[in-house]
PDB file of C-alpha atoms in Angstrom:
ATOM      1  CA  GLN A   1     -13.700   0.447 -40.515  1.00 82.00           C
ATOM      2  CA  ALA A   2     -14.881  -2.907 -39.154  1.00 90.00           C
ATOM      3  CA  PHE A   3     -12.106  -4.744 -41.003  1.00 94.00           C
ATOM      4  CA  GLN A   4      -9.446  -2.361 -39.684  1.00 94.00           C
ATOM      5  CA  ASP A   5     -10.757  -2.650 -36.120  1.00 96.00           C
ATOM      6  CA  SER A   6     -10.837  -6.457 -36.338  1.00 96.00           C
ATOM      7  CA  TRP A   7      -7.300  -6.503 -37.712  1.00 98.00           C
ATOM      8  CA  LYS A   8      -5.941  -4.220 -34.993  1.00 97.00           C
ATOM      9  CA  GLN A   9      -7.471  -6.402 -32.290  1.00 97.00           C
ATOM     10  CA  ALA A  10      -6.293  -9.646 -33.924  1.00 97.00           C
ATOM     11  CA  CYS A  11      -2.771  -8.370 -34.527  1.00 97.00           C
ATOM     12  CA  SER A  12      -2.291  -7.395 -30.899  1.00 97.00           C
ATOM     13  CA  SER A  13      -3.716 -10.652 -29.506  1.00 97.00           C
ATOM     14  CA  SER A  14      -1.408 -13.083 -27.741  1.00 95.00           C
ATOM     15  CA  GLN A  15      -3.418 -16.038 -29.122  1.00 97.00           C
ATOM     16  CA  ASP A  16      -3.971 -17.236 -32.690  1.00 97.00           C
ATOM     17  CA  VAL A  17      -6.968 -15.493 -34.245  1.00 98.00           C
ATOM     18  CA  ILE A  18      -9.473 -16.137 -37.050  1.00 98.00           C
ATOM     19  CA  ILE A  19     -11.027 -13.126 -38.770  1.00 98.00           C
ATOM     20  CA  GLU A  20     -14.150 -14.302 -40.569  1.00 97.00           C
ATOM     21  CA  VAL A  21     -16.004 -12.918 -43.569  1.00 97.00           C
ATOM     22  CA  PRO A  22     -19.162 -15.034 -43.196  1.00 97.00           C
ATOM     23  CA  THR A  23     -20.594 -17.106 -46.028  1.00 97.00           C
ATOM     24  CA  GLY A  24     -23.602 -15.415 -47.599  1.00 97.00           C
ATOM     25  CA  LYS A  25     -22.479 -11.912 -46.607  1.00 97.00           C
ATOM     26  CA  SER A  26     -21.081  -9.210 -48.909  1.00 97.00           C
ATOM     27  CA  TYR A  27     -18.902  -6.315 -47.817  1.00 97.00           C
ATOM     28  CA  LEU A  28     -18.205  -3.207 -49.884  1.00 98.00           C
ATOM     29  CA  VAL A  29     -14.747  -1.959 -48.937  1.00 97.00           C
ATOM     30  CA  ARG A  30     -12.375   0.846 -49.795  1.00 98.00           C
ATOM     31  CA  PRO A  31      -8.634   0.140 -49.989  1.00 98.00           C
ATOM     32  CA  LEU A  32      -7.355  -1.557 -46.838  1.00 98.00           C
ATOM     33  CA  SER A  33      -3.903  -2.257 -45.425  1.00 98.00           C
ATOM     34  CA  PHE A  34      -3.365  -5.103 -42.978  1.00 98.00           C
ATOM     35  CA  LEU A  35       0.064  -4.450 -41.519  1.00 98.00           C
ATOM     36  CA  GLY A  36       2.383  -6.431 -39.273  1.00 98.00           C
ATOM     37  CA  PRO A  37       4.271  -7.491 -37.458  1.00 98.00           C
ATOM     38  CA  CYS A  38       1.596  -9.105 -35.314  1.00 98.00           C
ATOM     39  CA  GLN A  39       1.877 -10.903 -31.994  1.00 96.00           C
ATOM     40  CA  SER A  40      -0.517 -13.634 -33.128  1.00 95.00           C
ATOM     41  CA  GLN A  41      -0.848 -15.922 -36.113  1.00 97.00           C
ATOM     42  CA  ILE A  42      -3.857 -14.751 -38.092  1.00 98.00           C
ATOM     43  CA  THR A  43      -6.196 -16.648 -40.390  1.00 99.00           C
ATOM     44  CA  VAL A  44      -8.498 -14.585 -42.599  1.00 98.00           C
ATOM     45  CA  GLU A  45     -11.407 -16.866 -43.481  1.00 98.00           C
ATOM     46  CA  ILE A  46     -13.229 -15.406 -46.499  1.00 98.00           C
ATOM     47  CA  GLY A  47     -16.480 -17.296 -46.915  1.00 98.00           C
ATOM     48  CA  GLY A  48     -18.508 -14.377 -48.242  1.00 98.00           C
ATOM     49  CA  ASP A  49     -17.769 -11.655 -50.758  1.00 98.00           C
ATOM     50  CA  ILE A  50     -15.423  -8.692 -50.482  1.00 98.00           C
ATOM     51  CA  ILE A  51     -16.360  -6.113 -53.100  1.00 98.00           C
ATOM     52  CA  ALA A  52     -14.276  -3.098 -54.117  1.00 98.00           C
ATOM     53  CA  SER A  53     -15.430   0.479 -54.060  1.00 98.00           C
ATOM     54  CA  VAL A  54     -15.806   1.897 -57.568  1.00 96.00           C
ATOM     55  CA  ASN A  55     -15.018   5.429 -56.403  1.00 96.00           C
ATOM     56  CA  ILE A  56     -11.697   6.025 -58.152  1.00 92.00           C
ATOM     57  CA  SER A  57     -10.789   8.802 -55.696  1.00 95.00           C
ATOM     58  CA  ASP A  58     -10.656   6.146 -52.933  1.00 97.00           C
ATOM     59  CA  TYR A  59      -7.481   4.848 -54.602  1.00 96.00           C
ATOM     60  CA  ALA A  60      -5.706   8.207 -55.045  1.00 93.00           C
ATOM     61  CA  LYS A  61      -2.964   7.493 -52.489  1.00 94.00           C
ATOM     62  CA  VAL A  62      -2.609   3.707 -52.767  1.00 96.00           C
ATOM     63  CA  SER A  63      -1.326   1.214 -55.330  1.00 96.00           C
ATOM     64  CA  SER A  64      -3.353  -1.757 -54.088  1.00 98.00           C
ATOM     65  CA  TRP A  65      -6.872  -2.465 -52.906  1.00 98.00           C
ATOM     66  CA  LEU A  66      -6.233  -5.171 -50.268  1.00 99.00           C
ATOM     67  CA  HIS A  67      -2.668  -5.056 -48.932  1.00 99.00           C
ATOM     68  CA  PHE A  68      -1.129  -7.468 -46.413  1.00 99.00           C
ATOM     69  CA  ASP A  69       2.408  -6.542 -45.343  1.00 99.00           C
ATOM     70  CA  GLY A  70       5.075  -7.604 -42.859  1.00 99.00           C
ATOM     71  CA  LEU A  71       3.340 -10.748 -41.632  1.00 99.00           C
ATOM     72  CA  ASP A  72       4.496 -14.199 -40.549  1.00 98.00           C
ATOM     73  CA  HIS A  73       2.349 -17.343 -40.761  1.00 98.00           C
ATOM     74  CA  LEU A  74      -0.639 -15.560 -42.311  1.00 99.00           C
ATOM     75  CA  VAL A  75      -3.405 -17.710 -43.809  1.00 99.00           C
ATOM     76  CA  VAL A  76      -5.980 -16.232 -46.216  1.00 99.00           C
ATOM     77  CA  GLN A  77      -8.554 -18.796 -47.347  1.00 98.00           C
ATOM     78  CA  GLY A  78     -12.175 -19.723 -47.453  1.00 95.00           C
ATOM     79  CA  GLY A  79     -13.969 -20.224 -50.760  1.00 94.00           C
ATOM     80  CA  GLY A  80     -15.361 -16.698 -50.930  1.00 96.00           C
ATOM     81  CA  THR A  81     -14.981 -14.112 -53.668  1.00 98.00           C
ATOM     82  CA  ILE A  82     -12.779 -11.049 -53.907  1.00 98.00           C
ATOM     83  CA  ASP A  83     -14.369  -8.817 -56.561  1.00 98.00           C
ATOM     84  CA  GLY A  84     -12.309  -5.850 -57.737  1.00 98.00           C
ATOM     85  CA  ARG A  85     -15.154  -4.460 -59.883  1.00 98.00           C
ATOM     86  CA  GLY A  86     -12.532  -3.562 -62.447  1.00 95.00           C
ATOM     87  CA  SER A  87     -14.808  -2.499 -65.295  1.00 93.00           C
ATOM     88  CA  ILE A  88     -14.753   1.110 -64.067  1.00 90.00           C
ATOM     89  CA  TRP A  89     -10.965   1.028 -64.569  1.00 90.00           C
ATOM     90  CA  TRP A  90     -11.009  -0.863 -67.863  1.00 87.00           C
ATOM     91  CA  ASN A  91     -13.665   1.382 -69.418  1.00 83.00           C
ATOM     92  CA  GLY A  92     -11.701   4.489 -68.470  1.00 79.00           C
ATOM     93  CA  SER A  93      -8.331   3.184 -69.609  1.00 77.00           C
ATOM     94  CA  CYS A  94      -6.228   5.222 -72.024  1.00 77.00           C
ATOM     95  CA  ARG A  95      -5.166   1.887 -73.481  1.00 73.00           C
ATOM     96  CA  TYR A  96      -8.610   1.457 -75.028  1.00 71.00           C
ATOM     97  CA  ASN A  97      -9.694   5.066 -75.350  1.00 74.00           C
ATOM     98  CA  ARG A  98      -6.942   7.551 -76.199  1.00 73.00           C
ATOM     99  CA  SER A  99      -9.102  10.472 -75.055  1.00 75.00           C
ATOM    100  CA  HIS A 100      -8.879   9.288 -71.412  1.00 72.00           C
ATOM    101  CA  PRO A 101      -5.908  10.205 -69.225  1.00 73.00           C
ATOM    102  CA  CYS A 102      -3.587   7.337 -68.305  1.00 73.00           C
ATOM    103  CA  THR A 103      -3.875   6.350 -64.645  1.00 75.00           C
ATOM    104  CA  ASN A 104      -2.482   3.433 -62.681  1.00 84.00           C
ATOM    105  CA  ALA A 105      -5.149   1.009 -61.567  1.00 92.00           C
ATOM    106  CA  PRO A 106      -4.523  -0.718 -58.230  1.00 96.00           C
ATOM    107  CA  THR A 107      -3.465  -4.308 -57.676  1.00 97.00           C
ATOM    108  CA  ALA A 108      -6.413  -6.173 -56.172  1.00 98.00           C
ATOM    109  CA  LEU A 109      -4.582  -8.344 -53.632  1.00 98.00           C
ATOM    110  CA  LEU A 110      -0.996  -7.536 -52.619  1.00 99.00           C
ATOM    111  CA  PHE A 111       1.132  -9.523 -50.185  1.00 99.00           C
ATOM    112  CA  GLY A 112       4.406  -7.837 -49.283  1.00 99.00           C
ATOM    113  CA  ASN A 113       7.197  -8.980 -46.972  1.00 99.00           C
ATOM    114  CA  CYS A 114       5.229 -11.993 -45.739  1.00 99.00           C
ATOM    115  CA  ASN A 115       6.863 -15.216 -44.560  1.00 98.00           C
ATOM    116  CA  ASN A 116       5.245 -18.650 -44.340  1.00 99.00           C
ATOM    117  CA  LEU A 117       2.179 -17.399 -46.184  1.00 99.00           C
ATOM    118  CA  ASN A 118      -0.758 -19.615 -47.199  1.00 99.00           C
ATOM    119  CA  VAL A 119      -3.365 -18.348 -49.658  1.00 99.00           C
ATOM    120  CA  ASN A 120      -5.937 -21.023 -50.461  1.00 98.00           C
ATOM    121  CA  ASN A 121      -9.344 -21.610 -52.006  1.00 98.00           C
ATOM    122  CA  LEU A 122     -10.304 -18.113 -53.159  1.00 97.00           C
ATOM    123  CA  ARG A 123     -12.077 -16.680 -56.181  1.00 98.00           C
ATOM    124  CA  ILE A 124     -10.570 -13.426 -57.399  1.00 98.00           C
ATOM    125  CA  GLN A 125     -12.530 -11.710 -60.138  1.00 98.00           C
ATOM    126  CA  ASN A 126     -12.704  -8.486 -62.110  1.00 98.00           C
ATOM    127  CA  SER A 127      -9.505  -7.074 -60.670  1.00 97.00           C
ATOM    128  CA  GLN A 128      -8.712  -3.463 -61.366  1.00 96.00           C
ATOM    129  CA  GLN A 129      -5.357  -4.420 -62.914  1.00 92.00           C
ATOM    130  CA  ILE A 130      -3.217  -7.189 -61.383  1.00 94.00           C
ATOM    131  CA  HIS A 131      -5.157  -9.885 -59.536  1.00 97.00           C
ATOM    132  CA  VAL A 132      -2.610 -11.147 -56.979  1.00 98.00           C
ATOM    133  CA  ASP A 133       0.965 -10.013 -56.328  1.00 98.00           C
ATOM    134  CA  PHE A 134       3.545 -11.487 -53.948  1.00 99.00           C
ATOM    135  CA  GLU A 135       6.403  -9.036 -53.316  1.00 98.00           C
ATOM    136  CA  SER A 136       9.453  -9.935 -51.199  1.00 99.00           C
ATOM    137  CA  CYS A 137       7.635 -12.902 -49.648  1.00 99.00           C
ATOM    138  CA  SER A 138       9.156 -16.257 -48.714  1.00 99.00           C
ATOM    139  CA  ALA A 139       7.708 -19.736 -48.156  1.00 99.00           C
ATOM    140  CA  VAL A 140       4.461 -18.983 -50.007  1.00 99.00           C
ATOM    141  CA  SER A 141       1.796 -21.601 -50.696  1.00 99.00           C
ATOM    142  CA  ALA A 142      -0.909 -20.421 -53.106  1.00 98.00           C
ATOM    143  CA  THR A 143      -3.366 -23.185 -54.010  1.00 98.00           C
ATOM    144  CA  TYR A 144      -6.859 -23.518 -55.455  1.00 98.00           C
ATOM    145  CA  LEU A 145      -7.089 -19.908 -56.590  1.00 97.00           C
ATOM    146  CA  THR A 146      -9.607 -19.142 -59.319  1.00 97.00           C
ATOM    147  CA  VAL A 147      -8.901 -15.944 -61.230  1.00 97.00           C
ATOM    148  CA  THR A 148     -11.593 -14.622 -63.566  1.00 96.00           C
ATOM    149  CA  ALA A 149     -11.652 -11.562 -65.788  1.00 88.00           C
ATOM    150  CA  PRO A 150     -13.202 -10.820 -69.163  1.00 77.00           C
TER     151      PRO A 150
END
């Protein structure tokens, strides 16, 4: 809830805002949507770790874990780690074990309908399915991204 509250406050601000995930801190989060349009330009500074919930029921009504949509001049950066903890999805996949039902695993990091987007200096690991997806975005700069999965 802290992330949603911070986003709501930042989005309604009349000044540019930095939302910080501090270095050395880890946050366990369920699926989140960060929706625009916003009055301010927002920078999400990820210095620490954002770690996905492994409760599959948390994802029952969503197709992504972290979803940014309808934003202009968003910056997501910082050197921290986004960990999708995907092994729970991989181990239960019908692709590898025919006795399991087929389910759609979420995209870890989805940017939709964003303009002038900068995504820089992040580690994305163990995504549930797709690591990063840019849908209907324009003027995107994605640099120094490290994607790791077994």
